[in-house]
Coordinates of C-alpha atoms and ligand atoms in Angstrom, one line a residue:
Chain A
M239 CA 43.8 23.0 -7.3
S240 CA 40.2 21.4 -7.6
A241 CA 39.2 20.2 -10.8
C242 CA 37.4 22.7 -13.2
L243 CA 34.6 20.2 -13.7
D244 CA 33.9 17.1 -11.4
I245 CA 31.0 14.7 -11.2
R246 CA 30.7 12.2 -8.8
G247 CA 28.5 8.8 -9.3
L248 CA 25.7 10.8 -11.1
S249 CA 22.7 8.9 -11.6
A250 CA 19.7 10.3 -13.3
V251 CA 16.0 8.4 -13.9
L252 CA 13.0 9.0 -16.1
P253 CA 9.7 8.6 -14.6
N254 CA 9.0 5.3 -15.9
G255 CA 12.0 4.4 -13.5
Q256 CA 14.7 3.9 -16.6
R257 CA 18.3 5.0 -16.0
V258 CA 19.7 7.2 -18.5
L259 CA 23.0 7.9 -16.5
R260 CA 24.5 5.3 -14.3
S261 CA 26.9 6.4 -11.8
V262 CA 28.7 8.4 -14.0
S263 CA 31.8 10.5 -12.2
L264 CA 34.3 12.2 -14.6
T265 CA 36.8 15.2 -14.1
V266 CA 38.0 17.9 -16.4
Q267 CA 40.9 19.8 -14.9
P268 CA 41.7 23.2 -16.0
G269 CA 42.6 23.9 -19.1
E270 CA 42.2 20.4 -20.1
V271 CA 39.9 18.8 -23.1
R272 CA 37.8 16.1 -21.9
A273 CA 36.2 14.0 -24.7
L274 CA 32.8 12.2 -24.0
V275 CA 32.1 10.0 -27.0
G276 CA 29.8 6.9 -27.3
E277 CA 27.2 6.6 -29.6
S278 CA 23.5 8.3 -30.1
G279 CA 21.5 7.9 -27.5
A280 CA 24.4 7.1 -24.7
G281 CA 23.7 9.9 -22.4
K282 CA 26.1 12.5 -23.4
T283 CA 24.1 15.5 -24.0
M284 CA 22.0 14.4 -20.4
I285 CA 25.3 14.8 -18.7
G286 CA 25.9 18.2 -20.6
K287 CA 22.8 19.4 -19.6
A288 CA 22.8 18.3 -15.8
V289 CA 26.0 20.3 -15.7
L290 CA 24.6 23.2 -17.3
G291 CA 21.6 23.0 -15.1
V292 CA 19.0 22.6 -17.9
L293 CA 17.7 19.0 -17.5
P294 CA 14.4 18.4 -19.0
K295 CA 11.8 18.0 -16.8
S296 CA 11.4 14.6 -16.7
V297 CA 14.9 13.7 -16.3
R298 CA 15.2 13.3 -12.4
I299 CA 18.6 12.9 -10.6
V300 CA 18.5 10.5 -7.9
E301 CA 22.1 10.6 -6.7
G302 CA 25.6 11.7 -7.2
E303 CA 27.4 15.3 -7.1
M304 CA 28.6 17.8 -9.6
L305 CA 31.3 20.1 -8.8
I306 CA 32.3 23.3 -10.3
E307 CA 35.7 24.6 -9.4
G308 CA 35.4 22.9 -6.1
E309 CA 31.7 24.3 -5.6
D310 CA 29.5 21.5 -4.9
L311 CA 26.2 22.3 -7.0
G312 CA 23.8 20.6 -4.8
R313 CA 24.9 22.4 -2.1
L314 CA 23.7 25.8 -3.9
D315 CA 20.1 27.3 -3.7
A316 CA 18.7 27.4 -7.3
K317 CA 19.7 31.4 -7.7
A318 CA 23.3 30.9 -6.6
R319 CA 23.8 27.8 -8.9
R320 CA 22.2 29.6 -11.8
T321 CA 25.0 32.8 -10.9
L322 CA 27.9 30.3 -10.7
I323 CA 26.7 28.1 -14.0
G324 CA 26.1 31.7 -15.9
A325 CA 29.6 33.0 -15.1
R326 CA 31.8 30.2 -15.2
T327 CA 30.6 27.8 -18.0
A328 CA 29.2 27.9 -21.7
L329 CA 27.7 25.7 -24.0
I330 CA 28.5 25.4 -27.9
P331 CA 25.8 23.9 -28.9
Q332 CA 25.0 21.3 -31.6
D333 CA 22.8 22.8 -33.9
P334 CA 23.9 26.6 -34.5
L335 CA 20.5 27.7 -36.4
T336 CA 18.5 26.6 -33.3
A337 CA 20.8 28.1 -30.9
L338 CA 20.3 31.6 -31.8
N339 CA 17.3 33.8 -31.7
P340 CA 15.7 34.1 -35.0
S341 CA 14.0 37.5 -34.6
R342 CA 17.3 39.1 -32.6
R343 CA 20.3 40.6 -34.1
I344 CA 23.5 38.7 -33.7
G345 CA 25.2 41.7 -32.4
A346 CA 22.4 42.1 -29.8
Q347 CA 22.3 38.6 -28.9
M348 CA 25.9 38.5 -28.3
T349 CA 26.5 41.9 -26.3
D350 CA 23.4 41.4 -24.2
R351 CA 24.8 38.4 -22.1
L352 CA 28.1 40.6 -21.6
V353 CA 25.9 43.5 -20.2
R354 CA 23.1 42.3 -18.8
I355 CA 24.4 39.3 -16.8
L356 CA 27.9 40.1 -16.6
G357 CA 27.2 43.7 -15.9
W358 CA 29.8 45.1 -18.1
S359 CA 29.0 48.6 -20.2
G360 CA 27.8 48.4 -23.9
E361 CA 30.9 49.6 -25.0
R362 CA 33.3 46.9 -23.5
A363 CA 31.3 44.3 -24.5
D364 CA 31.2 45.7 -28.0
T365 CA 34.9 45.8 -27.9
R366 CA 35.1 42.5 -26.3
I367 CA 32.9 40.7 -29.2
R368 CA 34.5 42.2 -31.8
Q369 CA 37.8 40.7 -30.6
L370 CA 36.0 37.5 -30.5
L371 CA 34.7 37.6 -33.9
D372 CA 38.1 38.6 -35.1
E373 CA 39.5 35.6 -33.2
V374 CA 37.1 33.0 -34.9
Q375 CA 37.9 34.8 -37.9
I376 CA 35.1 36.4 -39.0
R377 CA 36.4 39.1 -41.7
D378 CA 33.2 41.5 -41.7
P379 CA 32.2 42.3 -38.2
E380 CA 30.1 44.7 -39.2
R381 CA 27.9 42.7 -41.3
V382 CA 27.7 39.8 -39.2
L383 CA 26.8 41.6 -36.3
K384 CA 23.8 43.4 -37.9
S385 CA 22.5 40.0 -39.5
Y386 CA 19.5 37.6 -38.0
P387 CA 20.6 34.2 -37.8
H388 CA 19.1 32.8 -41.1
E389 CA 21.1 35.7 -43.1
L390 CA 24.2 33.6 -42.0
S391 CA 25.6 30.3 -43.3
G392 CA 25.9 27.0 -40.7
G393 CA 29.5 27.7 -40.1
M394 CA 29.4 31.6 -40.0
R395 CA 26.6 30.8 -37.1
Q396 CA 28.5 28.4 -35.1
R397 CA 31.7 30.9 -35.4
V398 CA 29.6 33.3 -33.7
L399 CA 28.5 30.6 -31.1
I400 CA 32.3 29.7 -30.5
A401 CA 33.0 33.5 -30.4
A402 CA 29.6 34.3 -27.7
A403 CA 31.1 31.0 -25.5
F404 CA 34.6 32.5 -25.2
A405 CA 33.6 35.9 -24.8
A406 CA 32.4 36.0 -21.1
E407 CA 35.7 34.1 -20.4
P408 CA 34.3 31.0 -18.9
R409 CA 36.5 28.3 -17.1
L410 CA 34.3 25.4 -18.6
I411 CA 32.6 25.1 -21.8
V412 CA 30.6 21.9 -23.0
A413 CA 30.9 21.6 -26.1
D414 CA 27.9 19.3 -27.6
E415 CA 28.7 17.7 -30.8
P416 CA 29.4 21.4 -32.3
T417 CA 30.1 20.0 -35.7
T418 CA 27.9 17.5 -36.6
A419 CA 25.0 20.0 -37.9
L420 CA 27.7 21.7 -40.4
D421 CA 28.9 20.7 -43.8
V422 CA 32.1 18.3 -43.7
T423 CA 33.8 20.9 -45.3
V424 CA 33.1 23.5 -42.8
Q425 CA 33.7 20.6 -39.7
K426 CA 37.3 20.4 -40.2
Q427 CA 37.8 24.6 -39.5
I428 CA 35.3 24.8 -36.9
L429 CA 37.4 22.2 -35.0
R430 CA 40.7 23.8 -35.8
L431 CA 38.9 27.0 -34.6
I432 CA 37.7 25.7 -31.2
A433 CA 41.0 24.1 -30.6
Q434 CA 42.6 26.9 -31.2
L435 CA 40.8 29.5 -28.9
Q436 CA 40.8 26.8 -26.1
R437 CA 44.6 26.8 -26.3
D438 CA 44.6 30.7 -26.2
H439 CA 42.2 31.1 -23.5
G440 CA 43.0 28.2 -21.6
T441 CA 39.5 27.1 -21.1
A442 CA 38.6 23.6 -19.8
I443 CA 36.2 21.9 -22.5
L444 CA 33.9 19.2 -21.9
F445 CA 33.9 18.0 -26.1
V446 CA 30.8 15.7 -26.6
T447 CA 30.8 13.8 -29.7
H448 CA 30.2 10.4 -31.5
D449 CA 33.1 10.3 -33.5
L450 CA 36.4 9.0 -32.5
G451 CA 38.6 10.8 -35.1
V452 CA 37.2 14.0 -33.8
V453 CA 38.2 12.8 -30.0
A454 CA 41.9 12.1 -31.6
K455 CA 42.2 15.9 -33.2
I456 CA 41.4 17.6 -30.2
S457 CA 41.1 16.2 -26.6
Q458 CA 43.8 14.9 -24.2
K459 CA 41.6 12.6 -22.1
V460 CA 38.4 10.5 -22.9
S461 CA 35.5 9.0 -21.0
V462 CA 33.6 6.2 -23.6
L463 CA 29.8 6.2 -22.7
Y464 CA 27.7 3.3 -23.0
A465 CA 23.8 3.2 -22.0
G466 CA 24.6 6.0 -19.7
K467 CA 27.5 4.4 -18.2
V468 CA 31.4 5.5 -18.4
V469 CA 32.7 2.1 -19.3
E470 CA 36.2 3.6 -20.0
E471 CA 38.4 6.5 -19.6
A472 CA 41.8 7.0 -20.4
E473 CA 44.1 9.9 -21.8
T474 CA 43.6 9.6 -25.5
T475 CA 46.7 8.6 -26.7
Q476 CA 46.5 5.6 -24.7
L477 CA 42.8 4.5 -25.5
F478 CA 43.6 4.5 -28.7
D479 CA 47.2 2.4 -28.5
A480 CA 45.7 0.3 -25.5
P481 CA 41.7 0.2 -25.4
Q482 CA 40.8 -1.8 -22.1
H483 CA 37.1 -2.0 -22.3
P484 CA 35.7 -4.7 -24.8
Y485 CA 33.1 -1.9 -26.2
T486 CA 35.7 0.4 -26.6
R487 CA 37.8 -1.9 -29.2
A488 CA 34.6 -2.5 -31.0
L489 CA 34.1 1.7 -31.4
I490 CA 37.7 1.6 -32.3
A491 CA 37.5 -0.9 -34.7
A492 CA 34.0 0.1 -36.3
T493 CA 35.9 3.6 -37.3
P494 CA 37.6 3.1 -40.3
R495 CA 40.7 5.5 -39.5
Y496 CA 40.3 7.0 -36.7
T497 CA 42.5 10.0 -37.7
D498 CA 40.3 10.6 -40.2
P499 CA 37.6 13.0 -38.5
Y500 CA 35.4 12.7 -41.7
A501 CA 34.9 8.7 -42.0
S502 CA 31.6 7.6 -40.9
L503 CA 31.1 4.9 -38.0
K504 CA 30.1 1.8 -38.9
P505 CA 28.0 -0.3 -36.3
V506 CA 29.8 -1.4 -33.4
D507 CA 30.3 -5.9 -33.0
E508 CA 26.6 -6.6 -31.9
A509 CA 28.1 -9.4 -30.0
V510 CA 30.2 -6.9 -28.0
L511 CA 26.6 -4.8 -27.5
A512 CA 24.9 -7.8 -26.5
G513 CA 27.1 -9.0 -23.8
L514 CA 27.4 -5.4 -22.4
S515 CA 23.4 -5.0 -22.4
A516 CA 23.4 -8.3 -20.3
E517 CA 26.3 -6.9 -17.9
I518 CA 24.0 -3.5 -17.5
A519 CA 20.9 -5.2 -16.8
A520 CA 22.1 -7.3 -14.3
A521 CA 23.6 -4.2 -12.8
D522 CA 20.2 -2.5 -12.7
Q523 CA 18.6 -5.3 -11.0
D524 CA 20.0 -5.0 -7.7
W525 CA 20.5 -1.0 -8.1
R526 CA 19.0 1.2 -5.6
P527 CA 19.9 5.0 -5.8
G528 CA 22.5 5.4 -3.2
H529 CA 23.9 2.3 -3.4
G530 CA 24.9 2.1 -6.8
Chain J
M206 CA 13.9 47.2 -29.4
D207 CA 16.6 47.6 -31.2
D208 CA 15.1 45.4 -34.5
A209 CA 13.6 47.6 -36.7
R210 CA 12.2 45.5 -39.5
I211 CA 9.7 47.7 -41.7
S212 CA 12.2 49.1 -43.2
R213 CA 13.2 47.1 -45.8
G214 CA 12.1 45.8 -49.1
G215 CA 8.9 46.8 -51.3
L216 CA 5.5 46.7 -50.0
S217 CA 3.1 43.8 -51.5
P218 CA -0.2 44.8 -53.7
R219 CA -2.1 43.1 -50.9
L220 CA -0.7 45.3 -48.2
W221 CA -1.2 48.5 -50.2
L222 CA -4.7 47.7 -51.2
A223 CA -5.8 46.5 -47.7
G224 CA -3.6 49.4 -46.1
G225 CA -4.7 51.9 -48.5
W226 CA -8.8 51.2 -47.5
L227 CA -8.2 51.4 -43.7
L228 CA -6.2 54.5 -44.2
I229 CA -8.6 56.1 -46.3
A230 CA -12.0 54.7 -44.2
L231 CA -9.9 55.7 -41.0
L232 CA -9.0 59.2 -41.9
A233 CA -13.0 59.8 -43.2
A234 CA -13.9 58.4 -39.8
I235 CA -11.4 61.1 -38.0
F236 CA -12.4 63.8 -39.9
A237 CA -16.0 63.0 -40.2
P238 CA -17.3 66.6 -39.7
L239 CA -15.1 68.1 -42.2
V240 CA -15.4 65.1 -44.8
A241 CA -19.1 64.6 -44.8
P242 CA -21.1 66.4 -47.5
Q243 CA -24.2 66.3 -45.0
D244 CA -25.5 66.1 -41.4
P245 CA -26.0 62.4 -41.0
L246 CA -28.8 62.6 -38.8
A247 CA -30.7 65.8 -40.9
Q248 CA -33.9 64.0 -42.3
D249 CA -35.6 65.6 -44.9
L250 CA -38.9 64.1 -46.5
M251 CA -38.6 65.7 -49.6
L252 CA -35.2 63.7 -50.0
E253 CA -36.2 60.0 -49.1
R254 CA -35.1 57.3 -50.8
L255 CA -32.9 59.3 -53.3
P256 CA -30.8 56.7 -55.4
P257 CA -27.1 56.7 -56.0
F258 CA -25.6 59.3 -58.0
W259 CA -25.6 57.3 -61.2
L260 CA -29.1 56.7 -61.0
D261 CA -32.1 58.9 -62.6
G262 CA -33.4 60.9 -59.9
A263 CA -30.2 61.3 -57.8
E264 CA -29.3 64.5 -56.2
P265 CA -26.0 66.3 -56.5
G266 CA -24.3 66.4 -53.0
Y267 CA -25.9 62.9 -52.1
W268 CA -23.7 60.7 -53.7
L269 CA -24.8 57.1 -52.6
G270 CA -28.4 58.0 -52.3
T271 CA -30.5 58.5 -48.8
D272 CA -32.4 56.5 -46.7
S273 CA -36.2 56.4 -45.8
L274 CA -35.9 59.2 -43.8
G275 CA -33.9 61.2 -46.4
R276 CA -30.9 61.0 -44.4
D277 CA -27.7 61.4 -46.8
L278 CA -26.6 57.5 -47.0
L279 CA -22.5 58.6 -47.2
S280 CA -22.8 61.0 -44.6
R281 CA -23.7 57.8 -42.5
L282 CA -21.0 55.5 -43.3
I283 CA -18.3 58.1 -42.7
F284 CA -20.0 58.8 -39.0
G285 CA -20.6 55.3 -38.6
G286 CA -17.2 54.7 -39.2
R287 CA -16.1 56.2 -36.3
I288 CA -17.7 53.7 -34.2
A289 CA -16.6 51.2 -35.8
F290 CA -12.9 52.1 -35.5
I291 CA -13.1 53.0 -32.1
V292 CA -14.7 49.3 -31.4
A293 CA -12.0 48.1 -33.8
F294 CA -9.1 49.3 -31.8
A295 CA -10.3 49.6 -28.3
A296 CA -11.6 46.3 -28.3
A297 CA -9.0 44.2 -30.4
T298 CA -5.9 45.9 -28.6
S299 CA -7.9 44.9 -24.8
A300 CA -8.5 41.5 -26.2
C301 CA -4.9 41.0 -27.7
L302 CA -3.1 42.2 -24.5
L303 CA -5.0 40.1 -22.1
G304 CA -4.9 37.0 -24.3
S305 CA -1.6 37.4 -25.4
A306 CA -0.3 38.2 -22.0
L307 CA -2.3 34.9 -20.6
G308 CA -1.2 32.7 -23.8
L309 CA 2.7 33.8 -23.3
I310 CA 2.7 32.5 -19.5
A311 CA 0.8 29.2 -20.2
G312 CA 2.8 28.6 -23.2
Y313 CA 6.4 29.3 -21.7
F314 CA 5.6 28.3 -17.8
G315 CA 3.6 25.4 -18.8
G316 CA 2.7 23.6 -15.6
W317 CA 0.0 24.5 -13.1
A318 CA -0.5 28.1 -15.2
D319 CA -0.7 26.2 -18.2
R320 CA -3.5 23.9 -16.7
I321 CA -5.4 26.7 -15.5
I322 CA -5.3 29.2 -18.2
S323 CA -6.3 26.4 -20.9
R324 CA -9.0 25.3 -18.6
V325 CA -10.5 28.5 -18.4
V326 CA -10.1 28.8 -22.3
D327 CA -11.8 25.7 -23.0
V328 CA -14.9 26.6 -21.0
W329 CA -14.9 29.9 -22.4
M330 CA -15.0 28.7 -26.4
A331 CA -17.7 26.5 -25.4
F332 CA -20.0 29.5 -25.6
P333 CA -21.3 30.5 -29.2
P334 CA -19.6 33.8 -29.2
V335 CA -22.4 35.9 -30.8
L336 CA -24.7 34.4 -28.0
F337 CA -22.2 35.5 -25.9
A338 CA -21.9 38.8 -27.1
I339 CA -25.7 39.8 -26.9
L340 CA -26.0 38.3 -23.0
L341 CA -22.7 40.4 -22.2
V342 CA -24.1 43.5 -23.4
A343 CA -27.7 42.7 -21.8
V344 CA -25.9 42.1 -18.6
L345 CA -23.3 45.3 -19.2
G346 CA -26.2 47.5 -20.6
T347 CA -25.6 49.0 -24.0
G348 CA -23.3 51.6 -24.8
L349 CA -20.1 51.8 -26.4
S350 CA -18.0 51.0 -23.3
S351 CA -19.8 47.8 -22.8
V352 CA -19.3 47.0 -26.3
I353 CA -15.9 47.1 -26.3
L354 CA -15.8 45.2 -22.8
A355 CA -18.0 42.6 -24.2
I356 CA -15.9 41.9 -27.6
A357 CA -12.4 42.1 -25.4
I358 CA -14.0 39.5 -22.8
I359 CA -15.3 36.9 -25.3
D360 CA -12.4 37.0 -27.8
W361 CA -9.3 37.2 -25.9
T362 CA -9.0 33.2 -25.7
R363 CA -8.1 33.6 -29.9
F364 CA -5.2 34.8 -29.1
C365 CA -4.5 33.1 -25.7
R366 CA -4.6 29.9 -27.7
V367 CA -2.4 31.2 -30.8
I368 CA 0.4 32.8 -28.4
R369 CA 0.3 29.7 -26.1
A370 CA 1.3 27.2 -28.7
E371 CA 4.0 29.3 -30.1
A372 CA 5.3 30.3 -27.2
M373 CA 5.5 26.8 -26.2
S374 CA 7.3 25.9 -29.5
Q375 CA 9.6 28.7 -28.8
A376 CA 10.4 27.9 -25.2
R377 CA 11.6 24.4 -26.3
M378 CA 14.3 26.1 -28.6
D379 CA 17.8 25.9 -27.6
Y380 CA 18.1 29.3 -27.8
V381 CA 15.9 29.6 -24.5
E382 CA 18.3 27.0 -23.1
S383 CA 21.3 29.2 -23.8
A384 CA 19.6 31.9 -22.2
R385 CA 18.8 30.0 -19.1
I386 CA 22.6 28.7 -19.2
A387 CA 24.0 32.4 -19.5
G388 CA 21.7 33.1 -16.7
Y389 CA 18.5 34.9 -17.1
G390 CA 15.6 34.7 -15.2
R391 CA 12.4 33.1 -16.5
I392 CA 10.3 36.4 -17.0
G393 CA 13.3 38.0 -18.9
I394 CA 13.8 35.2 -21.2
M395 CA 9.7 35.3 -21.5
L396 CA 9.9 38.7 -22.7
R397 CA 13.7 39.0 -24.3
E398 CA 13.8 35.8 -26.2
V399 CA 10.2 34.5 -26.6
L400 CA 7.8 37.6 -26.9
P401 CA 9.6 38.7 -29.8
N402 CA 9.5 35.8 -32.1
V403 CA 5.4 35.5 -31.2
L404 CA 5.0 38.9 -32.3
P405 CA 4.4 38.9 -35.8
S406 CA 1.5 36.3 -35.0
V407 CA 0.2 38.8 -32.3
V408 CA 0.1 41.7 -35.1
A409 CA -1.7 39.6 -37.7
L410 CA -4.1 38.4 -34.9
L411 CA -4.6 41.7 -33.6
S412 CA -5.3 43.1 -37.1
L413 CA -7.7 40.3 -37.9
E414 CA -9.3 41.0 -34.5
M415 CA -9.8 44.4 -35.6
G416 CA -12.2 43.2 -38.4
I417 CA -14.1 40.8 -36.4
A418 CA -14.6 43.7 -33.7
V419 CA -15.9 45.3 -36.8
I420 CA -18.7 42.8 -37.5
V421 CA -19.7 42.0 -33.8
E422 CA -20.3 45.7 -33.2
A423 CA -22.2 45.7 -36.8
I424 CA -24.1 42.6 -35.4
L425 CA -24.9 43.7 -32.3
S426 CA -26.0 47.1 -33.5
F427 CA -28.0 45.1 -36.4
V428 CA -29.9 43.9 -32.8
N429 CA -30.3 47.2 -31.6
L430 CA -28.0 46.2 -28.4
S431 CA -25.1 48.5 -29.3
I432 CA -25.0 52.2 -29.2
S433 CA -27.9 54.9 -28.6
T434 CA -29.9 54.4 -31.9
D435 CA -29.5 57.8 -32.9
D436 CA -25.5 57.8 -33.8
P437 CA -25.1 56.1 -37.2
T438 CA -23.6 52.6 -37.2
W439 CA -22.8 50.4 -39.8
G440 CA -25.1 48.0 -38.3
S441 CA -27.9 49.7 -37.4
I442 CA -27.4 51.3 -41.1
I443 CA -27.8 47.6 -42.2
A444 CA -30.6 46.6 -40.0
E445 CA -32.7 49.9 -41.6
G446 CA -31.5 48.8 -45.1
R447 CA -33.0 45.2 -44.7
L448 CA -36.2 46.9 -44.2
S449 CA -36.1 49.0 -47.4
I450 CA -34.3 46.3 -49.7
H451 CA -37.3 46.6 -52.1
Q452 CA -37.5 50.7 -52.3
A453 CA -34.2 51.3 -51.8
W454 CA -31.4 48.5 -52.0
W455 CA -28.6 51.3 -51.7
V456 CA -29.5 51.5 -48.1
L457 CA -28.5 47.8 -47.8
V458 CA -25.7 47.3 -50.3
F459 CA -23.3 50.3 -49.6
P460 CA -22.8 49.2 -45.9
L461 CA -22.4 45.9 -46.7
I462 CA -19.7 46.6 -48.5
T463 CA -18.3 48.9 -46.4
L464 CA -18.1 46.7 -43.8
I465 CA -16.9 43.8 -45.8
L466 CA -13.8 45.7 -47.5
T467 CA -13.2 46.7 -44.0
V468 CA -13.0 43.3 -42.3
L469 CA -10.9 41.6 -45.3
S470 CA -8.7 44.6 -45.2
F471 CA -8.0 44.4 -41.5
S472 CA -7.2 40.4 -42.3
Q473 CA -5.0 41.0 -45.5
F474 CA -3.5 43.8 -43.5
G475 CA -2.4 41.5 -40.2
E476 CA -1.4 38.8 -42.6
A477 CA 0.8 41.1 -45.0
L478 CA 2.3 42.5 -41.6
K479 CA 3.6 39.7 -40.3
A480 CA 5.1 38.4 -43.1
R481 CA 7.3 41.7 -43.0
F482 CA 7.5 41.3 -39.6
D483 CA 8.7 37.7 -39.3
P484 CA 12.7 38.0 -40.4
V485 CA 12.6 34.9 -41.6
L486 CA 10.0 35.3 -43.8
R487 CA 10.9 38.6 -45.1
Ligands
LIG232 N1 13.6 15.0 -22.9 C1 13.7 13.7 -22.7 N2 13.3 13.1 -21.9 C2 13.3 11.9 -21.5 N3 14.1 11.2 -22.2 C3 15.2 11.7 -23.1 C4 14.9 13.2 -23.5 N4 15.9 13.5 -24.3 C5 16.7 12.1 -24.5 N5 16.4 11.2 -23.6 C6 16.6 9.9 -23.2 O1 18.0 9.6 -22.8 C7 19.2 8.8 -23.4 C8 20.2 9.9 -23.5 O2 20.2 10.8 -24.5 P1 21.2 11.8 -25.1 O3 21.8 12.4 -24.0 O4 20.2 12.9 -25.8 O5 21.9 10.7 -25.8 P2 23.2 11.2 -26.7 O6 23.4 12.9 -26.3 O7 24.0 10.6 -26.2 O8 22.9 11.1 -28.0 C9 18.0 8.6 -24.6 O9 17.9 7.0 -24.3 C10 17.1 9.8 -24.7 O10 16.1 8.8 -25.7
LIG233 MG1 23.1 14.4 -28.0

């Protein structure tokens, strides 16, 4: 069986030639949660955007392949790629406020996609949305469906987005720091909900986070990203038991109690970072697209 | 659209006052032949320069007095409102459709479309608008449709600039990205996701532009470049009033008040509507 998501040697550059992704390889097997962890600016969001086909115009992919369920995105024309991505993936975004259209009602936004993109009947879409709202434990779906985004709390909005992401039964969900913008008290509930729906629906998730505590809770496998480079990948339990790369060890050391997802990160040990930066700078020296 | 937005909450006093004046002026203009106390064109030298009703020498039936040809001022203002409103609606709507469409395309698509449209806007705005209008009417010939066309041709840039900027900031929003991930086409996203969010601004600008069109039409009438000189327009009444300011101040003052009230009401009405249209401000 082919992987749900297979990224092979993906490199991307900015217009000034600076590399934002450095030969990134990573797979997400069907039904698996793969965490992608790294500090802010490491390129986690870039990887998610690359998979979903929404990289900023300034970022150019210079090498590598991305396959969704065995289909190479690079070999499809733009329209077929959009269709494939639209049908098989979904995003749970970081900021649930800006991810919802402020001038359209929640209900219209949620059913719209099922009706227009997947061609469902309005009735079927409505039933489906209500079912999903129930799964994310929204008790008054009537009110929520009629609301505008700003009328809901951050936690409610994120529930809505989780419901929307699962509604079309995608194979792969990219969750980009889905709890970061939320109050600490709701973070735990939202995390639990995502884990619950993930198990129930068997959806594979690429779970982007800067928080090792979250990694420990939700994922089976982890990739550790630093400056656009995957420095280590492992089963989650292994990563914590026996981290191989110095950066991973430093990252774990910087998380006071990694089993507590709400403890904040301390700065990573500077000596480790200096070493890593030197290593990457050296690699950049003799890097050419296609030989990376 | 499924998002009916004008149903909630109380009306602000601003909306009431501005809307009230516009409604009265509009109804009076529409039903001018029924409402106007006199024939606006009927001259009577026996009745020249009658003062408004509260002054000595006023005649009943000539509430705001008469001009130097003995024509009833109120009736002329009411009939003048017809042209003012026709120009306001037709010119502002045309400018709005053209400018908003181009602004939406420039702001949302960016790239070449934006560069070309923005360039044209820059060139356009380099002309002083009133001079531009006079020039255009001189070329197009006088008459109602040339005035409307001239205003639309000049003022679409107002819409274009504002809507471009708004569409541009909307295009960067995450919900636009989510729509792209879901598989919506670019045009679909522009119309379904971006347009509703710039609509409040479009409405406010549209109303403001109606006021501006009223002024431009008055200016063109004032310099005798608008409609045929027989039909009363606010601008032509003001022009006549200016000549007899020392003998009959009311012929100048009442049309000015009418004009100012109407223009202010349009802009206030637009702002109030915008606030009600915007789901976040509401
Ligand atoms: N629109 C953009 N254009 C160019 N560079 C960007 C853009 N967005 C982010 N970057 C750069 O790309 C790198 C990776 O960013 P990002 O993927 O957002 O990091 P993360 O999600 O891990 O915090 C950063 O160095 C950032 O400065
Ligand atoms: Mg990010």
